[in-house]
PDB file of C-alpha atoms in Angstrom:
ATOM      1  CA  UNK A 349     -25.034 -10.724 -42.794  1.00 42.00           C
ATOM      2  CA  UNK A 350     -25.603 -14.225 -41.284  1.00 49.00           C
ATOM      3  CA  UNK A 351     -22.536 -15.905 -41.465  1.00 50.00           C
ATOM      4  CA  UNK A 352     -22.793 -19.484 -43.219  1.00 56.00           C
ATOM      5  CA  UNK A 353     -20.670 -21.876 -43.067  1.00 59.00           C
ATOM      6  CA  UNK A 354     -17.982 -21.568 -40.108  1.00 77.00           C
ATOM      7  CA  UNK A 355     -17.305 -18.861 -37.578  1.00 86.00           C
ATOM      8  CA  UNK A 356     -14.487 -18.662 -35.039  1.00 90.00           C
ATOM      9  CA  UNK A 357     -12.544 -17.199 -32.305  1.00 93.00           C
ATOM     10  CA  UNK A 358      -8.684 -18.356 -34.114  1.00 93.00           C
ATOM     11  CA  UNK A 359      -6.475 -19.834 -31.918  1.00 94.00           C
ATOM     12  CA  UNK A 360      -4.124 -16.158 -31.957  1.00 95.00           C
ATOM     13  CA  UNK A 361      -7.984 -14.682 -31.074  1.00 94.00           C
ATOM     14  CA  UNK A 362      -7.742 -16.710 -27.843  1.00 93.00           C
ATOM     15  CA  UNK A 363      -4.244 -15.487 -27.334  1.00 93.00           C
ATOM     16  CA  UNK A 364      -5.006 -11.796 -28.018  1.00 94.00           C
ATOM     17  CA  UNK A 365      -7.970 -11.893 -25.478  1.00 92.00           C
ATOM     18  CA  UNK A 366      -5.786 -13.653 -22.864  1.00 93.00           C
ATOM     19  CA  UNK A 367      -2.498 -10.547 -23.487  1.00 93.00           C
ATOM     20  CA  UNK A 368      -5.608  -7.909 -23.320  1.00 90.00           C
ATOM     21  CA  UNK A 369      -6.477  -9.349 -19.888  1.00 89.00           C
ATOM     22  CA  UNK A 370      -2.658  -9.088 -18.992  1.00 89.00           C
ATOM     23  CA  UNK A 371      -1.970  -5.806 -20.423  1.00 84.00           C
ATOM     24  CA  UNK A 372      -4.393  -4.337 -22.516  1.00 79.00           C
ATOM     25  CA  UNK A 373      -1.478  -1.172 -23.453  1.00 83.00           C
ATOM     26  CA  UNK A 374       0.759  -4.112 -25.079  1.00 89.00           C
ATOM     27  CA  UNK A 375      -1.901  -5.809 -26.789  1.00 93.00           C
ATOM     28  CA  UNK A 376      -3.717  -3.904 -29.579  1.00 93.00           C
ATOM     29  CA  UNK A 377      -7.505  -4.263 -29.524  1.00 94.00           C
ATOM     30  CA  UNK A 378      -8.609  -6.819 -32.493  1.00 96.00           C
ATOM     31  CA  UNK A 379     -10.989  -4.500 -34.243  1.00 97.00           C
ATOM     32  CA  UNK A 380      -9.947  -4.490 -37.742  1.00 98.00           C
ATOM     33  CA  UNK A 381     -12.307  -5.890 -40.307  1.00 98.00           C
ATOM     34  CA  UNK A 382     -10.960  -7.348 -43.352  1.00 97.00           C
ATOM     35  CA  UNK A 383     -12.476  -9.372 -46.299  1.00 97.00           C
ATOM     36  CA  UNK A 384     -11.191 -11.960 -48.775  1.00 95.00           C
ATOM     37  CA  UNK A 385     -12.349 -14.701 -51.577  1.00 94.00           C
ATOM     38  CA  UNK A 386     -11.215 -18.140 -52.828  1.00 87.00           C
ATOM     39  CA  UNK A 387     -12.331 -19.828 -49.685  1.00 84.00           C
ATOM     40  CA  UNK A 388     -15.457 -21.474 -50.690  1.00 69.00           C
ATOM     41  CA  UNK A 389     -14.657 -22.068 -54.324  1.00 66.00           C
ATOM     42  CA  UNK A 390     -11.667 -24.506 -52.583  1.00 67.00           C
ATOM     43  CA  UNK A 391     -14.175 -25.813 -50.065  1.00 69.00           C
ATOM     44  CA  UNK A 392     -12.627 -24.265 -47.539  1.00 78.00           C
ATOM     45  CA  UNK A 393     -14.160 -23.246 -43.938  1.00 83.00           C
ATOM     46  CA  UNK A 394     -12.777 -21.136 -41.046  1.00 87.00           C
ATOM     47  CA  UNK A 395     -11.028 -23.449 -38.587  1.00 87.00           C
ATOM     48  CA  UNK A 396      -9.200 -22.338 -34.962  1.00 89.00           C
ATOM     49  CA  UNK A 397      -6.104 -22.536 -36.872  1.00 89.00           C
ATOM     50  CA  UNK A 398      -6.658 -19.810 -39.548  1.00 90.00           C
ATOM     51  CA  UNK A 399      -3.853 -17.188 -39.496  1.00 93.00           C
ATOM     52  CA  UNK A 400      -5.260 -15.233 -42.685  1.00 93.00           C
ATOM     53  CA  UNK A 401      -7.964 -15.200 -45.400  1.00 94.00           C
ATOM     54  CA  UNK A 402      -7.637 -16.793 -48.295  1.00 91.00           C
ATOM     55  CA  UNK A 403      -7.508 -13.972 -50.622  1.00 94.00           C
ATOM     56  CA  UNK A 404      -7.841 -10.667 -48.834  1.00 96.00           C
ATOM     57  CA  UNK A 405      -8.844  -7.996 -50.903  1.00 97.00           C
ATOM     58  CA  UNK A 406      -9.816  -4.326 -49.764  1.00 97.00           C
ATOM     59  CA  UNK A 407      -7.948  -1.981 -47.410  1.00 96.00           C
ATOM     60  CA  UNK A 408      -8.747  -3.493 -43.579  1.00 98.00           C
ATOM     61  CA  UNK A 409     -11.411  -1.019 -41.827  1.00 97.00           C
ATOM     62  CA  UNK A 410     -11.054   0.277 -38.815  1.00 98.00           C
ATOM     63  CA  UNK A 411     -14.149  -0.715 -36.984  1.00 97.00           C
ATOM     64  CA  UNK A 412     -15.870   0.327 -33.927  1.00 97.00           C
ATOM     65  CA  UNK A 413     -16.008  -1.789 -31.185  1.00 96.00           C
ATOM     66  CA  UNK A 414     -18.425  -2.161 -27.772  1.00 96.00           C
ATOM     67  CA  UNK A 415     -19.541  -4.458 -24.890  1.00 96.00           C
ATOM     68  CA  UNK A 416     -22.599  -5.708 -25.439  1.00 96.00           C
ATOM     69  CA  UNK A 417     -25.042  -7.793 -23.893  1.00 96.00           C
ATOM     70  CA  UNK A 418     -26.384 -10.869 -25.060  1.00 94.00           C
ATOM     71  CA  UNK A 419     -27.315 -13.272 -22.011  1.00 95.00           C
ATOM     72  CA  UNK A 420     -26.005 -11.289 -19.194  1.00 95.00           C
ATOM     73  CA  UNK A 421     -24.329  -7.368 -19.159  1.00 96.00           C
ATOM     74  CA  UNK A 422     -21.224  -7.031 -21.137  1.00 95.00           C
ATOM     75  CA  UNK A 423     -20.708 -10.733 -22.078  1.00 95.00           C
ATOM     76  CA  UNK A 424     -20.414  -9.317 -25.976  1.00 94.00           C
ATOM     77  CA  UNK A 425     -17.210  -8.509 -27.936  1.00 95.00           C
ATOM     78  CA  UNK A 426     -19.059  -6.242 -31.223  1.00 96.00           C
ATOM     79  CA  UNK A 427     -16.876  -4.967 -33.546  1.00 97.00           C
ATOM     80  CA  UNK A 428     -18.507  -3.137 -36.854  1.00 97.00           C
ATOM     81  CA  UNK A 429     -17.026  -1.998 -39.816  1.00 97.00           C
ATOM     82  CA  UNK A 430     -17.394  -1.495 -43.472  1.00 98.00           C
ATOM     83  CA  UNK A 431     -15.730  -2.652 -46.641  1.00 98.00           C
ATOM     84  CA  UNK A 432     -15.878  -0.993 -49.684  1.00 98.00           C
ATOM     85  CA  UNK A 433     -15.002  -2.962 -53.107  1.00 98.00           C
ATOM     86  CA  UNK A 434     -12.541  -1.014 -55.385  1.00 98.00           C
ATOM     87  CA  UNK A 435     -13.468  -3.888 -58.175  1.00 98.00           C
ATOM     88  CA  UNK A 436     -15.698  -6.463 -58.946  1.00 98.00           C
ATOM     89  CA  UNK A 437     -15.453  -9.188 -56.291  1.00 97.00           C
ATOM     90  CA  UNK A 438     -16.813 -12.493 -55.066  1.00 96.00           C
ATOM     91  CA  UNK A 439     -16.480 -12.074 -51.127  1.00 95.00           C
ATOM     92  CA  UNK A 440     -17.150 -15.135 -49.417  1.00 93.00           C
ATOM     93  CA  UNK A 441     -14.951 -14.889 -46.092  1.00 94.00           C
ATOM     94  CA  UNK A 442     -14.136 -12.330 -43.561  1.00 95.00           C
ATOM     95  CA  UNK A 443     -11.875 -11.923 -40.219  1.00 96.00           C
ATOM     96  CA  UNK A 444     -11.224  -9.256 -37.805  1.00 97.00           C
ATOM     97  CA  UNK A 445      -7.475  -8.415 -37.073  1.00 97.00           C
ATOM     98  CA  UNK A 446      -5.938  -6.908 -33.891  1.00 97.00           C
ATOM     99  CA  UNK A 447      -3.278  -4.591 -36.766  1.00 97.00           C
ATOM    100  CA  UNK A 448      -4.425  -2.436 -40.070  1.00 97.00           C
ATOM    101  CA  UNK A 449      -2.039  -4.447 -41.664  1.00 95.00           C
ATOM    102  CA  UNK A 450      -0.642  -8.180 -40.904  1.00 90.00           C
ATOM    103  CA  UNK A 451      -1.448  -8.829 -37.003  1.00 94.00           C
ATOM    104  CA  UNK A 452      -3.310 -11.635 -35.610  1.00 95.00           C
ATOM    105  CA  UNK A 453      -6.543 -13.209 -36.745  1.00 96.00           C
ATOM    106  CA  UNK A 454      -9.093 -12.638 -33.728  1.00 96.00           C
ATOM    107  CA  UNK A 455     -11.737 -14.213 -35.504  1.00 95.00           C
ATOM    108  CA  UNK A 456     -12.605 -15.612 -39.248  1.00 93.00           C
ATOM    109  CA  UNK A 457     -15.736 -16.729 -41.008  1.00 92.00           C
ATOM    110  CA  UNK A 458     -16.472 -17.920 -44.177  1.00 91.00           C
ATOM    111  CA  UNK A 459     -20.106 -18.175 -46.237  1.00 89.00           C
ATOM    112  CA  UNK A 460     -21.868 -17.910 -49.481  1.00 88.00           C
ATOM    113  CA  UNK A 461     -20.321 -16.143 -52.306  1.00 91.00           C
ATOM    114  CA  UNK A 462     -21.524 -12.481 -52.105  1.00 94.00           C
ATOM    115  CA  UNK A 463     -21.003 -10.944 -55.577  1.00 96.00           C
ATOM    116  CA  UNK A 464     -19.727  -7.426 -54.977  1.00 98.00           C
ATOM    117  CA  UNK A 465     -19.529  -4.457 -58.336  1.00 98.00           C
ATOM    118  CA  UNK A 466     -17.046  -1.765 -57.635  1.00 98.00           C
ATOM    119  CA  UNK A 467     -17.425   0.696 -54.888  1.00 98.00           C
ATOM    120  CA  UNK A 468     -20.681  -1.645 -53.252  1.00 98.00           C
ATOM    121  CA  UNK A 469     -19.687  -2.029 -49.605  1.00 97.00           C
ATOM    122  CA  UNK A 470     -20.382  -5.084 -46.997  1.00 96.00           C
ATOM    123  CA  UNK A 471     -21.452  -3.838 -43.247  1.00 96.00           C
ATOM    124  CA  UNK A 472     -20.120  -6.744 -40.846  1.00 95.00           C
ATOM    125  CA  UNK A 473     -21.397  -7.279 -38.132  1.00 94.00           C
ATOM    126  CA  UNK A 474     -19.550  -8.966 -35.689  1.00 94.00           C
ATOM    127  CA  UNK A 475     -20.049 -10.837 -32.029  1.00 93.00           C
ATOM    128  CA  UNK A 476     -18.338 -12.564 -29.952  1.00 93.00           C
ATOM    129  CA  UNK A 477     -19.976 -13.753 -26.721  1.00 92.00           C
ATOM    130  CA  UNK A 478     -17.780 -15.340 -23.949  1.00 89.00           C
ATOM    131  CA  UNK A 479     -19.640 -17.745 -22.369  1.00 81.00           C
TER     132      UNK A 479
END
């Protein structure tokens, strides 16, 4: 999945990756995936200052992180996970989050309505390079 319309690192994302770098046992690793709706239909985009989706919907998925390289060895935070709908839904934004349940938004993105029936599942894919 392309993401559309905005993408970014929230302005708790920056402070979760600065705490990590400070004490990575304090600061939980932001690798929860969680999806939500009613963002687009209000004309609404992912800014720095998101703290939460719109709408979230679904359980949060634990995903599976990695380093990655995109330009030079390990310069890529990827985090995937999958959501599964447990009723019809119109998913058009997404975040990761450093708890199962409230925390901090490391990162939100919004896009195109993707119509969802129950138990059809979304596999994000998420990057974050630090350049």
């Amino acid at each position: 999945l392309a993401f559309g319309t905005a993408t970014v690192v929230t302005d708790a994302g920056k402070a979760v990756i600065a705490a990590r770098m400070f004490d990575a046992a304090a600061q939980a690793e932001p690798k929860h995936v969680a999806m939500g709706t009613g963002a687009t239909g209000a004309g609404r985009t992912a800014v720095a200052a998101d703290t939460a989706l719109s709408t979230e919907v679904e359980t949060r998925t634990s995903g599976t992180s990695s380093a990655v390289t995109t330009t030079v060895t390990n310069d890529t935070h990827r985090v995937v996970g999958t959501v599964t709908a447990t009723a019809p839904r119109s998913v058009d934004e997404a975040a990761i989050f450093d708890a199962a349940a409230v925390g901090n938004m490391y990162v939100s993105a919004t896009f195109g309505v993707i119509t969802l029936a129950t138990a059809d599942s979304i596999a994000f894919t998420w990057k974050v390079k630090f350049a």
